Every structure is written in C-alpha cells, then in structure tokens.
JSON list of C-alpha atoms in Angstrom, two decimals:
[
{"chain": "A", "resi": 127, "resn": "UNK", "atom": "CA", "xyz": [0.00, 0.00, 0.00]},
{"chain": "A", "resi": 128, "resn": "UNK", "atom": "CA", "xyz": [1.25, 3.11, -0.93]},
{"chain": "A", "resi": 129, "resn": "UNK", "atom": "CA", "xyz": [1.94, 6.03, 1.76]},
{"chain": "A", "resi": 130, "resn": "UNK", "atom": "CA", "xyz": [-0.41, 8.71, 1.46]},
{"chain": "A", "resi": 131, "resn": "UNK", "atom": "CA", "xyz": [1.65, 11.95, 0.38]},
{"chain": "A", "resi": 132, "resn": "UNK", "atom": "CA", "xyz": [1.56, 15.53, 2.01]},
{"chain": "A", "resi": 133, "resn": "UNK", "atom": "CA", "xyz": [-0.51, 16.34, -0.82]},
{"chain": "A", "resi": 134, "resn": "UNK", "atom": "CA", "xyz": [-2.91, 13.73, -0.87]},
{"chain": "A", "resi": 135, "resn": "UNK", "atom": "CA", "xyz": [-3.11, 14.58, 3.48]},
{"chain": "A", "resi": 136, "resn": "UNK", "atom": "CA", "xyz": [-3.86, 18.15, 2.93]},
{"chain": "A", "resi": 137, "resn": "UNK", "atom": "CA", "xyz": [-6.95, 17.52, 0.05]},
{"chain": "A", "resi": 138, "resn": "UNK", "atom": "CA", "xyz": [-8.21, 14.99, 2.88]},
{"chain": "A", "resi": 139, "resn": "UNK", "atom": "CA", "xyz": [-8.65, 17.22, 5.55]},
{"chain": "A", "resi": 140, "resn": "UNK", "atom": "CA", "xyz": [-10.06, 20.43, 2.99]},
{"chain": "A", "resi": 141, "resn": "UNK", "atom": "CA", "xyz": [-12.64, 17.75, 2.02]},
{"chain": "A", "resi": 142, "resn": "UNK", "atom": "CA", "xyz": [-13.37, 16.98, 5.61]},
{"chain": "A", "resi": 143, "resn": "UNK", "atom": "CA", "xyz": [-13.00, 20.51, 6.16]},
{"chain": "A", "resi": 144, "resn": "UNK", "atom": "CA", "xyz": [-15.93, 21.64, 3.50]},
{"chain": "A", "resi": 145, "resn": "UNK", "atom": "CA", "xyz": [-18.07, 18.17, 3.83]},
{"chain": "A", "resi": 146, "resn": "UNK", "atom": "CA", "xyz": [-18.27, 18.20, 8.60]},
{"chain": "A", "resi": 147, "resn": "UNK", "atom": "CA", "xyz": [-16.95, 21.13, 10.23]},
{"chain": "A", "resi": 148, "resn": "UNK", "atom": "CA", "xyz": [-18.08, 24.05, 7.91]},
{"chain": "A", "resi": 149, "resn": "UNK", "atom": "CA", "xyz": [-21.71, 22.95, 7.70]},
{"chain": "A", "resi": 150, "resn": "UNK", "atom": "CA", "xyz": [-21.26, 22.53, 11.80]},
{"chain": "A", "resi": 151, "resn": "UNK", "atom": "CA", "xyz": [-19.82, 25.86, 12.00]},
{"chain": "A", "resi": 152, "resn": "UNK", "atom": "CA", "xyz": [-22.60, 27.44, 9.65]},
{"chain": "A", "resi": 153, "resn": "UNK", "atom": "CA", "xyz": [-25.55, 25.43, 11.33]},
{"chain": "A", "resi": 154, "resn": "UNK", "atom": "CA", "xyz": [-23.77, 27.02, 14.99]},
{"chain": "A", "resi": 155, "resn": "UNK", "atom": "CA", "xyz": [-23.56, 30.48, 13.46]},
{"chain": "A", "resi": 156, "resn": "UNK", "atom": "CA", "xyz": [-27.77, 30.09, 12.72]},
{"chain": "A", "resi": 157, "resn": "UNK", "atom": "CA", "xyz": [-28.79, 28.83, 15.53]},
{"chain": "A", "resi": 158, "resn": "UNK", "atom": "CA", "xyz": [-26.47, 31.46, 17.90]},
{"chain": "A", "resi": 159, "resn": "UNK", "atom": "CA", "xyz": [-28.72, 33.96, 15.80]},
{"chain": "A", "resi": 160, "resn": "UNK", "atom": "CA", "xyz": [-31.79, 32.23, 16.26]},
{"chain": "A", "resi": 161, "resn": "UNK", "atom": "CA", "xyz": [-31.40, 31.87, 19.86]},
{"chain": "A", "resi": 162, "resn": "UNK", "atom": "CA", "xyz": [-30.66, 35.24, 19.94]},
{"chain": "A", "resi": 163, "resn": "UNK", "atom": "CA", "xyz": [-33.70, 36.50, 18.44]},
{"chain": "A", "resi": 164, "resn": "UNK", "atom": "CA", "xyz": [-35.70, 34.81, 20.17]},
{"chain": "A", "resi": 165, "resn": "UNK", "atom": "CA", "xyz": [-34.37, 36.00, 23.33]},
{"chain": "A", "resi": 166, "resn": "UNK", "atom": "CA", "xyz": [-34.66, 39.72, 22.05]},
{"chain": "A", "resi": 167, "resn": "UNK", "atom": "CA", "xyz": [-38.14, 38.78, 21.15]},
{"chain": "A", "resi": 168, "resn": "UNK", "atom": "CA", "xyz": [-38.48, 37.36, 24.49]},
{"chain": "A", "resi": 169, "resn": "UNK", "atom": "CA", "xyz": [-37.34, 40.12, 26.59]},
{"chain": "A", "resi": 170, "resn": "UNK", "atom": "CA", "xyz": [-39.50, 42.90, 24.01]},
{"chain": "A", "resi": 171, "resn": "UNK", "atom": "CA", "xyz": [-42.56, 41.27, 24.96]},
{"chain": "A", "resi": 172, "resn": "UNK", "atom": "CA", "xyz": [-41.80, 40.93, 28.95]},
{"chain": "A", "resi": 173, "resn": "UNK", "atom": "CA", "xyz": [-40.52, 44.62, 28.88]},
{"chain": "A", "resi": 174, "resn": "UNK", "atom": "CA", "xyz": [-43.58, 45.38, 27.32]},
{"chain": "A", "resi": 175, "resn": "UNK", "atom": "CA", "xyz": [-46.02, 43.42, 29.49]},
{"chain": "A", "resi": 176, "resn": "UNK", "atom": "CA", "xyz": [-44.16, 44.77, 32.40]},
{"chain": "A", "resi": 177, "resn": "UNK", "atom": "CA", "xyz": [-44.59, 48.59, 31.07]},
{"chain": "A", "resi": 178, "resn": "UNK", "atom": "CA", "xyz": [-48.26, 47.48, 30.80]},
{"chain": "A", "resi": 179, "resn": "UNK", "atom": "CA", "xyz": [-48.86, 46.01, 34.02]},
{"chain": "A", "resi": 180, "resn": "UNK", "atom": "CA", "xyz": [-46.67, 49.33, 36.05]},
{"chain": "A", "resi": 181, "resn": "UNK", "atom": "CA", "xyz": [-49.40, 51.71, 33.59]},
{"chain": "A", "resi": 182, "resn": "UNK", "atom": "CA", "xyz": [-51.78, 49.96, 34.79]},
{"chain": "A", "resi": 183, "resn": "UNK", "atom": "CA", "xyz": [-51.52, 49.41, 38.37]},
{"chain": "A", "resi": 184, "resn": "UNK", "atom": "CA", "xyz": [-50.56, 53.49, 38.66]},
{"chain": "A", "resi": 185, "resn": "UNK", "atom": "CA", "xyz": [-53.87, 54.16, 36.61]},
{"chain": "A", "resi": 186, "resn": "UNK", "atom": "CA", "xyz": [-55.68, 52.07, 39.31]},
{"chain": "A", "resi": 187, "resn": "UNK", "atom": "CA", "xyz": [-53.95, 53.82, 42.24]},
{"chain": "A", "resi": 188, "resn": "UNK", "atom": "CA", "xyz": [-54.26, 57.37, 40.70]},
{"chain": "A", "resi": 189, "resn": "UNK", "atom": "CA", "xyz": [-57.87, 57.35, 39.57]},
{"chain": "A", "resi": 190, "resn": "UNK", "atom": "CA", "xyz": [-59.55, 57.22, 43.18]},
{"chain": "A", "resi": 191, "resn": "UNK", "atom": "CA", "xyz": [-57.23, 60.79, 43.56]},
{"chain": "A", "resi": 192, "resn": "UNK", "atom": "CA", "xyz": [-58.52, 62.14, 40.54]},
{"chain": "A", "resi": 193, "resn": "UNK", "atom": "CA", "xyz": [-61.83, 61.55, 41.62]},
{"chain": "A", "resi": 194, "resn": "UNK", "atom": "CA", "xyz": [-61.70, 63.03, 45.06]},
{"chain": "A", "resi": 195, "resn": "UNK", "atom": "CA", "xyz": [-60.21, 66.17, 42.83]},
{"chain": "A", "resi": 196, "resn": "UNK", "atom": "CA", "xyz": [-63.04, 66.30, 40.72]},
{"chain": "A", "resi": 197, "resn": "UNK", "atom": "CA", "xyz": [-65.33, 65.76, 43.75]},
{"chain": "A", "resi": 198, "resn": "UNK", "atom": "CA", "xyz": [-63.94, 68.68, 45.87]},
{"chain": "A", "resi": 199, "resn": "UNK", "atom": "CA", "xyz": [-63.11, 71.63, 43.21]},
{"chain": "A", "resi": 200, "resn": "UNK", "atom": "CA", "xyz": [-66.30, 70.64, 42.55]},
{"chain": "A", "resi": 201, "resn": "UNK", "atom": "CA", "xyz": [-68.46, 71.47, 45.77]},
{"chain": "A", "resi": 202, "resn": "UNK", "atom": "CA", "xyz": [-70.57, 74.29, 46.60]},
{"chain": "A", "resi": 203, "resn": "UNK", "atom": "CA", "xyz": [-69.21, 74.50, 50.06]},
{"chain": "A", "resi": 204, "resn": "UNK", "atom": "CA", "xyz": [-65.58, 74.74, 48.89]},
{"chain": "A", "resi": 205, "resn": "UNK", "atom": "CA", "xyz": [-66.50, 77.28, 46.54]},
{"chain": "A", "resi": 206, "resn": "UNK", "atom": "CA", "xyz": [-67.78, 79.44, 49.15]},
{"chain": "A", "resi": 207, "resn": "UNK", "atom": "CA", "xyz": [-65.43, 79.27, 51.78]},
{"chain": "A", "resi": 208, "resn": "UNK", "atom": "CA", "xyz": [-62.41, 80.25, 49.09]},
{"chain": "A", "resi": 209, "resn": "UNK", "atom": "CA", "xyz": [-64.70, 83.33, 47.35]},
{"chain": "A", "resi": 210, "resn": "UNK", "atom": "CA", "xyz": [-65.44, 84.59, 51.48]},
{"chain": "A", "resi": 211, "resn": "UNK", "atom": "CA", "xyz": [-63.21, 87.50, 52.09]},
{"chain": "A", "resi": 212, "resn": "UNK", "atom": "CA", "xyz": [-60.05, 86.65, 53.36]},
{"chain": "A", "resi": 213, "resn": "UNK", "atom": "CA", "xyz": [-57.83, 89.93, 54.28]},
{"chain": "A", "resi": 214, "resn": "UNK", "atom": "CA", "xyz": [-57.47, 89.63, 57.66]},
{"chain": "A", "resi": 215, "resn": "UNK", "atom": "CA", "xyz": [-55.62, 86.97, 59.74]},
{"chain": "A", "resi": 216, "resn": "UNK", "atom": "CA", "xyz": [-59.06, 86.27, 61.67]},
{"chain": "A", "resi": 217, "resn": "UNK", "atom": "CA", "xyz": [-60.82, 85.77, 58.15]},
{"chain": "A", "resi": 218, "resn": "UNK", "atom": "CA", "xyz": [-58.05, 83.35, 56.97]},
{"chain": "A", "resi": 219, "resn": "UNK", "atom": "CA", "xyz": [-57.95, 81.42, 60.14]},
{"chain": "A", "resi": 220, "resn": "UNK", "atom": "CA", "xyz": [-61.67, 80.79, 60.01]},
{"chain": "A", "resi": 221, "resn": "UNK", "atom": "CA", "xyz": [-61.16, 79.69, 55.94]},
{"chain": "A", "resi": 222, "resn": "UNK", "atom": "CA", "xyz": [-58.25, 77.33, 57.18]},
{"chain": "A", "resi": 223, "resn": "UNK", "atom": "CA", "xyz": [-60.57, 75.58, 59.44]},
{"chain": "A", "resi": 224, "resn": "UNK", "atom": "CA", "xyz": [-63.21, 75.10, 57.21]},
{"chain": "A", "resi": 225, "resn": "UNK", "atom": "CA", "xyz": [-61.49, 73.68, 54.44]},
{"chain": "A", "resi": 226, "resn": "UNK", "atom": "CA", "xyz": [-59.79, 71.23, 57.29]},
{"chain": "A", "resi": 227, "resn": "UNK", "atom": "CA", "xyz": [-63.18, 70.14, 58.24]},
{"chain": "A", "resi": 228, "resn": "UNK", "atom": "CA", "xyz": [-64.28, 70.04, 54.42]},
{"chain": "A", "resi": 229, "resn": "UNK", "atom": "CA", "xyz": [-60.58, 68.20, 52.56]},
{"chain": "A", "resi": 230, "resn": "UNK", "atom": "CA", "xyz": [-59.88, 65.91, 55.42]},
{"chain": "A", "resi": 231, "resn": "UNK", "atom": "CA", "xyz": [-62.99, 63.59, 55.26]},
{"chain": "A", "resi": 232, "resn": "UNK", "atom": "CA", "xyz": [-61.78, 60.22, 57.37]},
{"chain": "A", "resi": 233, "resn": "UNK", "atom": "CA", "xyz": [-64.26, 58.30, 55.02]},
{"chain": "A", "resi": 234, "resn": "UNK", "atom": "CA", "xyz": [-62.98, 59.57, 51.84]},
{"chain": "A", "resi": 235, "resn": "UNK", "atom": "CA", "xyz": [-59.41, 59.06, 53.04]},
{"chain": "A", "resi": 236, "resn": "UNK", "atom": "CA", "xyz": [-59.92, 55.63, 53.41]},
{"chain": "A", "resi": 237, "resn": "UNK", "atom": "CA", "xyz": [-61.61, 54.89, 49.94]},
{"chain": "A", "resi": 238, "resn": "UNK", "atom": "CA", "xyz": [-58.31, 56.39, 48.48]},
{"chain": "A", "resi": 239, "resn": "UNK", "atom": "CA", "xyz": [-55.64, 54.60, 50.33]},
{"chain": "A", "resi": 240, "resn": "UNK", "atom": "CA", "xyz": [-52.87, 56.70, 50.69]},
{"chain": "A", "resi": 241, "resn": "UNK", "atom": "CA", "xyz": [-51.43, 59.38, 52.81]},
{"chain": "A", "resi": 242, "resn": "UNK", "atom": "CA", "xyz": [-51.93, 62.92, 51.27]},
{"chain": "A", "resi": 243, "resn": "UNK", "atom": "CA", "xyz": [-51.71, 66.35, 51.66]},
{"chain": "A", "resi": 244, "resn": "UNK", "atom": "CA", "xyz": [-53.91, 68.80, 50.16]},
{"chain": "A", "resi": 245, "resn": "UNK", "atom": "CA", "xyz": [-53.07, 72.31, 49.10]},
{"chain": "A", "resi": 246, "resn": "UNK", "atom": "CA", "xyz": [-56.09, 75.26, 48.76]},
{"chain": "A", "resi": 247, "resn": "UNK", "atom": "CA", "xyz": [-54.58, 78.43, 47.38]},
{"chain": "A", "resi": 248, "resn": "UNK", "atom": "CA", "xyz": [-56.81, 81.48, 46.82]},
{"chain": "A", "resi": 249, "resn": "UNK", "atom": "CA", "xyz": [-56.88, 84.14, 43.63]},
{"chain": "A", "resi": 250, "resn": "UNK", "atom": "CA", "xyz": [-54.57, 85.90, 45.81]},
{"chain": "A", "resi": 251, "resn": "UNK", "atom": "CA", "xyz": [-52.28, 83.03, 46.60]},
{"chain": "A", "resi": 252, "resn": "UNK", "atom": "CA", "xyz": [-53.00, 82.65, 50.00]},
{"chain": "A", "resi": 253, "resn": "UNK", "atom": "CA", "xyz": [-52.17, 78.77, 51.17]},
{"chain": "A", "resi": 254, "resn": "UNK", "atom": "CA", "xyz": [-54.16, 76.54, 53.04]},
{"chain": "A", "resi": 255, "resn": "UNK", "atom": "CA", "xyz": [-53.01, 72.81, 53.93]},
{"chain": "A", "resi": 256, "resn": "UNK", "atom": "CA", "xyz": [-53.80, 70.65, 56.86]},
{"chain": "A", "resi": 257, "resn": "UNK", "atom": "CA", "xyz": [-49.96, 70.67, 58.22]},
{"chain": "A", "resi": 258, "resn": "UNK", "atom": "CA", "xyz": [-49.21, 73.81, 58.54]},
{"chain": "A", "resi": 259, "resn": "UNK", "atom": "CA", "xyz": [-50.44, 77.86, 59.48]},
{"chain": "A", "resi": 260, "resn": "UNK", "atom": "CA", "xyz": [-52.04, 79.54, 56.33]},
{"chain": "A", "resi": 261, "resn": "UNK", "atom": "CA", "xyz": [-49.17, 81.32, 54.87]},
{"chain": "A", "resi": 262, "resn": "UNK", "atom": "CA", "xyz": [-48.35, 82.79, 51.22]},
{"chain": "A", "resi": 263, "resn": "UNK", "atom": "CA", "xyz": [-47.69, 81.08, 48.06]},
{"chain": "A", "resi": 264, "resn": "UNK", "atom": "CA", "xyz": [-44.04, 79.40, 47.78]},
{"chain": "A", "resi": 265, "resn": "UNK", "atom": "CA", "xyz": [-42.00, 81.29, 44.81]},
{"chain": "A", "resi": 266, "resn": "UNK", "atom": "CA", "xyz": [-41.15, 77.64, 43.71]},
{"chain": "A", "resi": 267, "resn": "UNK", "atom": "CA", "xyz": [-44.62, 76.62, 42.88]},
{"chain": "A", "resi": 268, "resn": "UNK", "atom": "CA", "xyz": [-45.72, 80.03, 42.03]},
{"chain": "A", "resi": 269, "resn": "UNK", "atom": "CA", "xyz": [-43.30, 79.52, 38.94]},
{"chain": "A", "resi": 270, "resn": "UNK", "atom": "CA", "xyz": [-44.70, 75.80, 37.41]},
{"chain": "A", "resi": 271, "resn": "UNK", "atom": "CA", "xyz": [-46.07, 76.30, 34.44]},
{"chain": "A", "resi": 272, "resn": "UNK", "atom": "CA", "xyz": [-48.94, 73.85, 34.97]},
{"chain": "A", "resi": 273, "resn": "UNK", "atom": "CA", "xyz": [-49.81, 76.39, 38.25]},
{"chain": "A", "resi": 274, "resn": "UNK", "atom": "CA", "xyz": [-50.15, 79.05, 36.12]},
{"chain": "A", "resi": 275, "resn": "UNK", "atom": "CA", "xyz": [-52.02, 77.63, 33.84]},
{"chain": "A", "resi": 276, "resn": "UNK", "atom": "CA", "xyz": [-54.45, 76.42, 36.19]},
{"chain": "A", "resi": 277, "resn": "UNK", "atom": "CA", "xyz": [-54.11, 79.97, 38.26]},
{"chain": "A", "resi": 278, "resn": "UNK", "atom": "CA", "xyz": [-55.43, 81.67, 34.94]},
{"chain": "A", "resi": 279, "resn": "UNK", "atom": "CA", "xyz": [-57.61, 79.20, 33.25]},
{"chain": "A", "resi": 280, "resn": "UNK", "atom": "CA", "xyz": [-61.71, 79.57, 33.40]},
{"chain": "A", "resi": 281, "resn": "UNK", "atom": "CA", "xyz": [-62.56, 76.29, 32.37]},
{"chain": "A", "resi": 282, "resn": "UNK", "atom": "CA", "xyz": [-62.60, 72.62, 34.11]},
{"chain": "A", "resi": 283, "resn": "UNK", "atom": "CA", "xyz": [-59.23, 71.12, 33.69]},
{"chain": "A", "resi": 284, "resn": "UNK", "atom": "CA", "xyz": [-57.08, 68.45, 36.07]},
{"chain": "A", "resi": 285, "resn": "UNK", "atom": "CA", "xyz": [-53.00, 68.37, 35.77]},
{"chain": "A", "resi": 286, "resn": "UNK", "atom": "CA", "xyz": [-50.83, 65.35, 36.66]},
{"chain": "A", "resi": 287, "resn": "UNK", "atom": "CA", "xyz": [-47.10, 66.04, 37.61]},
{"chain": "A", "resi": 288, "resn": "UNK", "atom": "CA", "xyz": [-44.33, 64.66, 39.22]},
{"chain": "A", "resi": 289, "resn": "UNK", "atom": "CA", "xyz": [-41.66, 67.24, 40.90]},
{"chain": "A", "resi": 290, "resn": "UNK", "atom": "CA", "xyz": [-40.12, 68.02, 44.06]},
{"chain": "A", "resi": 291, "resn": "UNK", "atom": "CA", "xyz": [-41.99, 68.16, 47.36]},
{"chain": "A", "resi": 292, "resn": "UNK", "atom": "CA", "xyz": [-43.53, 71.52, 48.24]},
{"chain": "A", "resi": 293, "resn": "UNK", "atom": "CA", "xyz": [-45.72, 70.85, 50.93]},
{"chain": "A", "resi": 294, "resn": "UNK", "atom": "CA", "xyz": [-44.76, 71.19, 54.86]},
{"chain": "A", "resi": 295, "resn": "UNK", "atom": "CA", "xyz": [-43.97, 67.58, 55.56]},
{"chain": "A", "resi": 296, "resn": "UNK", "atom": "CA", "xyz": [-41.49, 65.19, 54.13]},
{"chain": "A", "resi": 297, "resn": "UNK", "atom": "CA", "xyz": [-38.58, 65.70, 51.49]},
{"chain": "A", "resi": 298, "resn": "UNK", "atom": "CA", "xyz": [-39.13, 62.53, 49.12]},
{"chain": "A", "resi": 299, "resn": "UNK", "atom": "CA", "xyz": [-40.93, 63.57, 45.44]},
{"chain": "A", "resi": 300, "resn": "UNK", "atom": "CA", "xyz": [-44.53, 64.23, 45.21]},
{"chain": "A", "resi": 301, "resn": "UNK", "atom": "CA", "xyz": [-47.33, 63.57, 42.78]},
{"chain": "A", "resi": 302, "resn": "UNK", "atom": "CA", "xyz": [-49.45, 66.03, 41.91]},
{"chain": "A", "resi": 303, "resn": "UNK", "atom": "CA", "xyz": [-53.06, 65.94, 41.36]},
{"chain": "A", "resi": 304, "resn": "UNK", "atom": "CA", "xyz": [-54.43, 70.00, 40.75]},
{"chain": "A", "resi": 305, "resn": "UNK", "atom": "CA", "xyz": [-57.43, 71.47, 38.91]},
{"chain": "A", "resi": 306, "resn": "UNK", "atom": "CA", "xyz": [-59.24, 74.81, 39.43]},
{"chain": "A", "resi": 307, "resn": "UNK", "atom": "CA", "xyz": [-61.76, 75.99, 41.80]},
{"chain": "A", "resi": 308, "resn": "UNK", "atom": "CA", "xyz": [-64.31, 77.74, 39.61]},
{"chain": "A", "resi": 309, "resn": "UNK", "atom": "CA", "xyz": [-67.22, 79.74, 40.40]},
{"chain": "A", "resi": 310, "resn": "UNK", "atom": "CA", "xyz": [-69.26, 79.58, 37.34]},
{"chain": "A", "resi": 311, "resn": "UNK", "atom": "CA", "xyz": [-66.08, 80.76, 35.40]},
{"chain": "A", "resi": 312, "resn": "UNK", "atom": "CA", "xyz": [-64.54, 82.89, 37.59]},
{"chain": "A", "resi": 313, "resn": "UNK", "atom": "CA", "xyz": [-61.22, 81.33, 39.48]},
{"chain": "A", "resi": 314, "resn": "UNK", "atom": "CA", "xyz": [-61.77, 81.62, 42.59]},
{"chain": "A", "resi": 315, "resn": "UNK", "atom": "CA", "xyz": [-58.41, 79.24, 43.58]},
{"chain": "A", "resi": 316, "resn": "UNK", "atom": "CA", "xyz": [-56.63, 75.87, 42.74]},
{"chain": "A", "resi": 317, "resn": "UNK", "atom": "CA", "xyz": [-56.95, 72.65, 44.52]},
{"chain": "A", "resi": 318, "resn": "UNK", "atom": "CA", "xyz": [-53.69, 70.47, 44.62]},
{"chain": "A", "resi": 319, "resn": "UNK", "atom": "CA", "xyz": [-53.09, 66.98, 46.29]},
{"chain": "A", "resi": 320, "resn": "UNK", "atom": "CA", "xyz": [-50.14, 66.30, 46.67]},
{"chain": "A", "resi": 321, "resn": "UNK", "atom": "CA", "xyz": [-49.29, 61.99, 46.90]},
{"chain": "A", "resi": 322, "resn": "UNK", "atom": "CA", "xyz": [-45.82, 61.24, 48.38]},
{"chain": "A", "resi": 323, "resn": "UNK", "atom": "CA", "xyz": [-44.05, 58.76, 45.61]},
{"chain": "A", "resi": 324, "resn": "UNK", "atom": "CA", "xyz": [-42.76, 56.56, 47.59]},
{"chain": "A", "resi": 325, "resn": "UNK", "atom": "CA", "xyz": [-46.32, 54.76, 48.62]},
{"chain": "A", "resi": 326, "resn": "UNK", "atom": "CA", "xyz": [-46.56, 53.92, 44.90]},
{"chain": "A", "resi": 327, "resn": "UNK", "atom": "CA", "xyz": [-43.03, 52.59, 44.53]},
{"chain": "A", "resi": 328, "resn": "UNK", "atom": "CA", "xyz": [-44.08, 50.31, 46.90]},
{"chain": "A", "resi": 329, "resn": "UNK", "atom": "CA", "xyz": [-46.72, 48.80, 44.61]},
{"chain": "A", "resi": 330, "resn": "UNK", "atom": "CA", "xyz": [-43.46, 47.46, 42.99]},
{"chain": "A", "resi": 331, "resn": "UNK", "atom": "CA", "xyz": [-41.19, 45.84, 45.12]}
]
C-alpha cells in the first residue's frame, strides 16, 4: 500500500473541512442567531407586558385621587369658603378651618388609600393645607407652568405632575393631582393633592 503523500493529506482534511466542520460551523452560526432573536423577542414582549402592568396598576392607584379632585373643586361648600373675604388673619384662620373640616374627610381618606396632603390656594395666593399655618404662596410653585395655567384658566381642567416636594412635611418627590376651583367661570383658587411617591413605589417591590 502506498503512503499517502503531504498532498494527498492536505486535500483529505479540505474535504473533511468543507463536507463536517463548515456545515457545523454554519448550522452554529444560525442557531447562535436564532437563539438570539428569540431572546430579544423574548425580553421585548416581557418589557412590554411589564410597562403594561406598572401603567396599569398606577392608573388604578391614581384614579380614586382624581376623583376626590373632581369631587372637591367641585363642591358648593368649597366654593364658598375660598370666594369669602379673606384679608385679615381672623378671616383666613376661620377659611383654614373650614377647608380642614371640608378636605380631610376620614371616610374619603380611606376609599383612596394613601397618605396625602392637600393644598387650597386662593386668587390671591393665599395657602391653606392641613400641616401647617395659612401662609403665602411658595416662589417655587408660584413659577410651574402647569400652576399658572391652572391659576389663569376659566374652564374645568385636572394636571398630573411629578416634581419636588412643596408641601410642609417630608422631602421625598410628590405627585401632583391640581385642577381649578371655579365659580361659574370665575377662578376663585386651585386645589392640589399632593401623593408622596414613595407609597406607589411600593406597589413594585
């Protein structure tokens, strides 16, 4: 039997080459991608249920605020305690009291769930909240756009925000809830609640 040559060795393993281990290497390469793909797919649609499932479960915690907004900038009563007149300190202190009595229903507090602090604030920018003395607008809120807007509007509207806390208690992020306290048209104030964050990010841990 002859010896196979250096040659002859070389062709061998190219054929072996081209005929076993390419195809292997090829059929690796497509199913690497494959896998791949399917992972990315895989991950898309869990990111994406996820995203659903957070909007979702804020929308449900939320709504019950919005509601209680609605409710309140709504009433008759409110109304008329923030259009009384309200120059002197014994005038304000009698306004603060009654919106206490009218914003801090233990019912109603329930029903929503959550710790929050409210925020009346006359035409004139007068402040009333539960926590703290009446007292004058705060030049940081004064200056949010969506304030103004709601400080000059006529018409039924609600905003939504997220910012830094201005109320009297606590330093974590709020949520804001606000719409306007109309008389017929006339502004007569804005009602804001404000929800700290950190009672939702619980939802999710």
């Amino acid at each position: 039997m002859r010896k196979m040559t250096n040659k002859t060795m070389v062709r061998l393993f190219l054929l072996l080459f081209c005929c076993s281990i390419l195809p292997l290497l090829a059929f690796g390469m497509i199913v690497n991608q494959l896998t791949s793909t399917m992972l990315d797919t895989h991950v898309t649609k869990m990111y994406q249920q996820t995203i659903q499932e957070t909007s979702l479960s804020i929308a449900v915690n939320i709504q019950p605020f919005i509601d209680l907004l609605k409710y309140n900038s709504e009433r008759e009563e409110i109304i008329a305690v923030l259009s009384a007149p309200q120059e002197t300190a014994s005038q304000q202190d009698a306004v603060n009291t009654e919106l206490k009595q009218l914003l801090t229903n233990y019912e109603i507090a329930i029903r929503v769930g959550y710790p929050y602090a409210y925020m009346a604030i006359n035409s004139q920018g007068t402040v009333y909240t539960e926590f703290a003395p009446v007292s004058q607008i705060d030049p940081q809120l004064s200056e949010i756009a969506w304030f103004q807007q709601l400080q000059d509007t006529h018409y039924p509207t609600t905003r939504l925000s997220i910012g830094q806390n201005i109320t009297p208690i606590g330093i974590k992020d709020r949520i804001y809830i606000a719409a306007p306290i109309l008389d017929n048209t006339a502004n007569v104030g804005t009602l804001i609640y404000a929800i700290n964050i950190g009672f939702l990010e619980k939802q999710f841990d």
